[in-house]
Short mmCIF file of C-alpha atoms in Angstrom, two decimals:
data_model
loop_
_atom_site.label_atom_id
_atom_site.label_comp_id
_atom_site.label_asym_id
_atom_site.label_seq_id
_atom_site.Cartn_x
_atom_site.Cartn_y
_atom_site.Cartn_z
CA MET G 14 10.07 13.98 -77.14
CA VAL G 15 9.16 11.22 -80.20
CA ALA G 16 10.17 14.29 -82.14
CA GLU G 17 13.40 14.43 -80.46
CA ALA G 18 14.29 10.80 -80.35
CA ALA G 19 13.98 9.87 -84.45
CA ALA G 20 16.08 12.64 -85.03
CA THR G 21 18.54 11.08 -83.49
CA ARG G 22 18.48 8.26 -84.68
CA THR G 23 17.81 10.49 -87.52
CA ALA G 24 20.99 11.57 -87.02
CA GLU G 25 22.92 8.64 -85.89
CA ALA G 26 21.92 6.30 -88.92
CA ASN G 27 23.41 9.51 -91.24
CA PHE G 28 26.71 9.20 -88.88
CA LEU G 29 27.10 5.38 -90.29
CA ILE G 30 26.59 5.87 -93.59
CA SER G 31 29.33 9.00 -93.59
CA ILE G 32 31.83 6.57 -91.89
CA ALA G 33 31.37 3.48 -94.63
CA ALA G 34 30.36 5.55 -97.34
CA HIS G 35 34.21 6.70 -96.41
CA HIS G 36 35.33 3.29 -96.44
CA LEU G 37 34.11 1.90 -100.07
CA GLN G 38 36.15 5.25 -101.04
CA SER G 39 39.87 4.36 -98.83
CA ASN G 40 39.87 0.82 -100.45
CA LEU G 41 41.10 0.13 -97.01
CA SER G 42 41.26 -2.83 -95.16
CA PRO G 43 38.25 -2.11 -92.72
CA PHE G 44 40.65 -2.41 -89.91
CA SER G 45 43.48 0.04 -90.58
CA PHE G 46 40.02 2.59 -92.40
CA ILE G 47 39.40 2.48 -88.14
CA THR G 48 43.30 3.62 -87.13
CA SER G 49 43.41 5.49 -89.23
CA LEU G 50 40.35 7.72 -88.02
CA ILE G 51 43.20 7.38 -85.04
CA PRO G 52 45.50 10.76 -85.01
CA SER G 53 48.47 10.11 -83.64
CA ASN G 54 48.49 12.13 -80.23
CA GLY G 55 45.84 9.92 -79.45
CA ASP G 56 42.42 12.14 -80.23
CA SER G 57 39.97 10.45 -81.29
CA LEU G 58 38.44 11.82 -84.73
CA LEU G 59 34.74 10.78 -83.84
CA PRO G 60 32.87 11.63 -81.85
CA LEU G 61 31.80 9.58 -78.55
CA ARG G 62 28.49 10.51 -78.83
CA PRO G 63 26.74 11.89 -80.86
CA PRO G 64 24.33 14.92 -80.98
CA LEU G 65 21.65 15.50 -78.92
CA HIS G 66 20.00 17.21 -81.22
CA PRO G 67 21.29 18.50 -84.90
CA PHE G 68 20.38 22.31 -83.96
CA GLN G 69 21.61 21.33 -80.16
CA HIS G 70 24.23 24.08 -79.99
CA LEU G 71 21.47 26.51 -81.39
CA ARG G 72 19.08 26.16 -78.64
CA PRO G 73 18.46 28.48 -76.09
CA PRO G 74 19.20 28.08 -72.34
CA HIS G 75 16.04 27.08 -70.81
CA PRO G 76 15.27 29.78 -68.31
CA GLN G 77 15.49 28.46 -64.72
CA THR G 78 12.74 27.46 -62.62
CA PRO G 79 11.71 30.47 -60.07
CA PRO G 80 12.34 28.36 -56.65
CA LEU G 81 8.83 28.00 -54.64
CA SER G 82 9.98 28.77 -51.79
CA PRO G 83 9.83 32.33 -50.63
CA PRO G 84 13.82 33.15 -50.58
CA HIS G 85 14.29 34.19 -46.82
CA PRO G 86 14.21 37.40 -44.95
CA HIS G 87 18.30 37.66 -44.78
CA HIS G 88 18.15 38.30 -48.48
CA GLN G 89 15.66 40.85 -48.29
CA HIS G 90 15.34 44.81 -47.60
CA GLN G 91 12.47 45.20 -45.47
CA THR G 92 11.21 48.60 -45.26
CA PRO G 93 10.44 49.57 -41.46
CA LEU G 94 7.26 50.19 -41.26
CA LEU G 95 6.87 53.74 -40.16
CA LEU G 96 3.61 54.32 -36.80
CA PRO G 97 2.93 58.25 -36.48
CA ARG G 98 3.98 59.40 -33.27
CA LEU G 99 0.97 59.65 -30.67
CA ARG G 100 1.57 62.26 -27.60
CA PRO G 101 0.43 60.44 -24.05
CA ARG G 102 -2.42 61.90 -22.58
CA ARG G 103 -1.99 62.90 -19.38
CA LEU G 104 -5.43 61.74 -17.53
CA ARG G 105 -7.34 64.26 -15.19
CA PRO G 106 -8.27 63.60 -11.22
CA PRO G 107 -11.30 63.26 -10.60
CA PRO G 108 -13.02 66.34 -8.63
CA LEU G 109 -12.55 66.12 -5.02
CA LEU G 110 -16.18 66.27 -3.50
CA PRO G 111 -16.50 68.49 -0.40
CA SER G 112 -16.62 64.98 2.09
CA SER G 113 -12.70 64.54 1.22
CA LEU G 114 -11.19 68.17 0.66
CA ALA G 115 -10.63 68.42 4.20
CA ALA G 116 -8.11 64.51 3.85
CA ALA G 117 -6.43 66.35 0.43
CA ALA G 118 -6.10 69.80 2.41
CA ALA G 119 -3.44 67.71 5.07
CA ALA G 120 -2.28 65.49 2.90
CA ALA G 121 -0.74 67.61 0.72
CA GLY G 122 1.15 68.98 4.34
CA ASP G 123 -1.60 72.02 5.79
CA PRO G 124 -3.03 69.45 8.83
CA SER G 125 -4.89 73.09 10.33
CA SER G 126 -6.68 72.59 8.11
CA SER G 127 -8.92 68.99 8.67
CA PHE G 128 -10.15 70.80 11.97
CA GLN G 129 -13.11 73.53 11.94
CA ILE G 130 -13.21 75.60 15.26
CA TYR G 131 -16.84 74.61 17.14
CA TYR G 132 -18.24 77.95 19.04
CA GLY G 133 -19.99 77.67 22.46
CA THR G 134 -22.23 80.00 23.66
CA ALA G 135 -22.55 78.06 27.09
CA ALA G 136 -26.69 78.89 27.17
CA SER G 137 -28.96 78.09 30.20
CA ALA G 138 -31.03 75.61 29.88
CA ALA G 139 -34.10 78.10 29.38
CA ASN G 140 -32.11 79.67 26.65
CA TYR G 141 -31.74 76.61 24.37
CA GLY G 142 -32.00 76.88 20.62
CA GLY G 143 -30.68 80.39 20.21
CA TYR G 144 -31.63 83.46 20.56
CA GLY G 145 -34.39 83.88 18.64
CA GLY G 146 -31.92 81.68 15.78
CA ASN G 147 -30.95 84.82 14.24
CA ALA G 148 -27.35 85.55 16.36
CA SER G 149 -24.68 84.82 14.72
CA LYS G 150 -22.59 82.17 17.65
CA LYS G 151 -19.12 83.10 16.50
CA ASP G 152 -20.16 86.58 18.02
CA SER G 153 -21.98 85.67 21.52
CA ALA G 154 -19.48 82.70 22.05
CA GLU G 155 -17.90 81.87 25.49
CA TYR G 156 -15.52 79.42 24.07
CA THR G 157 -13.77 77.12 21.50
CA TYR G 158 -12.01 73.59 20.72
CA GLU G 159 -11.32 72.19 17.74
CA VAL G 160 -13.25 69.30 15.96
CA PRO G 161 -11.75 66.80 13.33
CA ALA G 162 -12.84 67.06 10.06
CA GLY G 163 -15.70 64.47 9.73
CA TRP G 164 -17.06 64.01 13.37
CA LYS G 165 -20.96 64.47 14.07
CA GLU G 166 -22.15 66.36 16.22
CA ARG G 167 -24.31 64.86 18.52
CA LEU G 168 -27.87 67.05 19.35
CA VAL G 169 -27.69 67.95 23.54
CA SER G 170 -31.05 67.89 24.54
CA LYS G 171 -32.64 70.58 27.19
CA VAL G 172 -33.43 67.87 29.78
CA GLU G 173 -29.61 66.87 29.69
CA LYS G 174 -28.31 70.94 28.93
CA GLY G 175 -30.30 71.76 32.22
CA THR G 176 -28.99 67.86 34.79
CA ASN G 177 -25.22 68.30 34.36
CA GLY G 178 -24.57 70.85 32.41
CA THR G 179 -23.26 69.22 29.00
CA ASP G 180 -23.54 72.30 26.40
CA SER G 181 -22.11 70.72 23.49
CA GLU G 182 -20.79 67.17 22.26
CA PHE G 183 -18.68 65.65 18.68
CA PHE G 184 -18.04 61.72 18.49
CA ASN G 185 -16.03 59.88 15.58
CA PRO G 186 -18.36 58.60 13.79
CA LYS G 187 -16.51 55.50 12.90
CA LYS G 188 -16.31 54.93 16.98
CA ARG G 189 -19.08 56.72 18.76
CA SER G 190 -16.90 56.71 21.99
CA GLU G 191 -14.19 58.83 21.05
CA ARG G 192 -15.09 62.04 21.89
CA GLU G 193 -14.76 64.84 23.01
CA TYR G 194 -18.18 67.67 24.30
CA LEU G 195 -17.94 70.35 27.09
CA THR G 196 -19.18 70.42 30.87
CA PHE G 197 -20.44 74.21 32.85
CA LEU G 198 -22.06 75.06 35.45
CA SER G 199 -22.69 78.98 36.57
CA GLY G 200 -22.04 80.59 39.62
CA LEU G 201 -18.41 79.83 40.44
CA ARG G 202 -15.99 83.04 40.55
CA ALA G 203 -12.49 80.50 40.96
CA LEU G 204 -11.19 76.98 40.48
CA ALA G 205 -10.98 74.68 43.90
CA PRO G 206 -8.14 72.89 44.65
CA VAL G 207 -6.65 70.78 42.12
CA ASP G 208 -8.07 67.43 43.05
CA ASP G 209 -11.30 68.44 44.25
CA VAL G 210 -12.84 70.12 40.94
CA LEU G 211 -11.63 66.10 39.83
CA ASN G 212 -14.14 65.10 42.54
CA ASN G 213 -16.84 67.36 41.88
CA LEU G 214 -16.81 66.75 38.55
CA ALA G 215 -17.13 62.91 38.74
CA LEU G 216 -20.19 63.79 40.99
CA SER G 217 -22.06 64.66 37.82
CA ASP G 218 -20.84 61.85 35.02
CA VAL G 219 -20.89 58.16 36.58
CA ALA G 220 -18.69 57.39 33.99
CA LEU G 221 -15.77 59.90 34.63
CA GLN G 222 -16.69 58.25 38.65
CA ASP G 223 -15.90 54.97 37.39
CA GLN G 224 -13.00 55.42 35.31
CA ILE G 225 -11.25 57.06 38.22
CA ALA G 226 -12.34 54.82 40.07
CA ALA G 227 -10.34 51.65 37.98
CA ALA G 228 -7.82 53.94 36.68
CA ASP G 229 -4.30 52.87 36.28
CA ALA G 230 -3.00 56.42 37.02
CA VAL G 231 -4.15 60.01 36.72
CA ARG G 232 -1.80 63.15 36.85
CA SER G 233 -2.94 66.47 36.99
CA ARG G 234 -1.34 70.13 36.52
CA GLU G 235 -2.07 73.86 36.26
CA ARG G 236 -1.34 76.51 33.28
CA ARG G 237 -1.90 79.50 32.07
CA ASP G 238 -2.60 80.84 28.49
CA ASP G 239 -0.97 83.98 27.22
CA ARG G 240 -3.67 86.25 29.10
CA GLY G 241 -2.85 84.72 32.32
CA GLN G 242 -6.00 82.54 32.82
CA LEU G 243 -5.84 79.68 34.79
CA TYR G 244 -6.14 75.85 33.56
CA TYR G 245 -6.62 72.49 35.40
CA ASP G 246 -5.48 69.14 33.53
CA TYR G 247 -5.91 66.25 33.42
CA GLU G 248 -4.70 62.90 32.39
CA ILE G 249 -6.83 59.65 33.39
CA GLU G 250 -5.14 56.36 32.04
CA GLY G 251 -8.19 54.03 32.43
CA ALA G 252 -8.19 50.01 31.34
CA ALA G 253 -10.12 50.37 29.43
CA ALA G 254 -10.00 54.37 28.25
CA HIS G 255 -8.53 57.62 27.97
CA SER G 256 -9.29 60.15 28.66
CA LEU G 257 -7.88 64.56 28.80
CA ILE G 258 -9.59 67.05 30.87
CA SER G 259 -9.08 70.66 30.91
CA VAL G 260 -10.87 72.47 33.44
CA THR G 261 -11.08 76.99 34.09
CA CYS G 262 -13.46 79.71 35.32
CA ALA G 263 -14.89 82.62 33.10
CA ARG G 264 -18.02 84.72 33.15
CA ASN G 265 -18.47 83.55 36.53
CA LYS G 266 -18.96 79.36 34.79
CA LEU G 267 -16.76 76.52 35.27
CA TYR G 268 -16.63 74.64 31.85
CA ALA G 269 -14.50 71.75 31.34
CA HIS G 270 -13.61 70.39 28.72
CA PHE G 271 -13.27 66.33 27.91
CA VAL G 272 -11.18 64.56 25.43
CA THR G 273 -12.09 60.43 26.18
CA ALA G 274 -11.65 57.32 23.73
CA PRO G 275 -11.36 53.76 24.61
CA ASN G 276 -7.69 52.57 24.51
CA PRO G 277 -7.40 51.35 21.05
CA GLU G 278 -8.59 54.81 19.29
CA TRP G 279 -6.29 56.38 22.30
CA THR G 280 -2.88 54.72 20.70
CA ARG G 281 -4.56 55.09 17.61
CA ASP G 282 -5.53 59.35 17.84
CA GLN G 283 -3.27 60.00 20.62
CA ASP G 284 -1.38 63.00 18.92
CA THR G 285 -5.32 64.47 17.48
CA LEU G 286 -6.99 64.13 20.64
CA ARG G 287 -3.79 65.56 22.69
CA ARG G 288 -4.60 68.77 19.69
CA LEU G 289 -8.28 68.72 20.61
CA HIS G 290 -7.34 69.05 24.80
CA HIS G 291 -4.77 72.33 24.57
CA SER G 292 -7.04 73.49 21.68
CA PHE G 293 -9.51 74.54 24.02
CA ARG G 294 -10.20 78.35 25.69
CA THR G 295 -12.74 80.46 26.66
CA VAL G 296 -13.45 83.15 24.42
CA GLY G 297 -13.50 86.61 27.51
CA ALA G 298 -15.18 89.93 26.80
CA ASP G 299 -12.02 92.11 26.01
CA THR G 300 -10.84 88.82 23.04
CA PRO G 301 -13.05 87.78 20.43
CA ALA G 302 -13.12 84.58 18.88
CA SER G 303 -10.51 84.90 16.01
CA SER G 304 -11.56 85.81 12.68
CA SER G 305 -9.88 83.69 10.98
CA SER G 306 -11.98 80.70 11.82
CA SER G 307 -15.39 79.21 11.04
CA SER G 308 -17.96 78.87 13.07
CA SER G 309 -20.14 75.24 12.68
#
């Protein structure tokens, strides 16, 4: 900066000296000399401002300082970032536990797989426990009925079998009073009148007596199966519970199949309970048990 200022002053001094020398040579008055420097078109021959540097016109232009801030993103060409294409991974469902297989089959549209068939032998109290543990219950079955998957079997005692003839019983583990069971009585070849049969059953079942006494309605009907065997069906609507009973005679025995549930469970499971009621049948000597069902 100091060198440039000195050069400027030198140029100005040289300029004034050249003007003075020219005035001395021209023999003109100062005013005439100054006016002679102005051309007729009005343009001045004198530079209005001396150049800042004698070699200013030879200097290259100063390079432009790059901007401090980055350019606008719209002015840049950005290459898109390509990520590898990932294939969606299929998750396998967890394996079903044996306890949930029946429920899954029912949800898949196979309602029969959510039930199992129980084969009852109606053995006397003296033969309680089977025939030495070697005989198949399916081969020696005298009756069958369906049991919902998940229901539990209650072990019937020898005393209970000998007193009221209970042969088998299953219950809902979520509500033990929702159950089905079968009783039998030996020495009967045929059914008595409909009303008499129900009263005789109540003599050995105190809970049934109370239910009939407090019932809002008791309905009965007769029906025959595909073999022509006669059944009595009863429906008892009580103030606290609902019961379905099916009674028949075969092999000189009377079989009574009970399906009972408290009213809230009856309202919820009515279709299932009616199915259990209609599934009961005896197995005659000329009608072997169905080979398509498994024994319990």
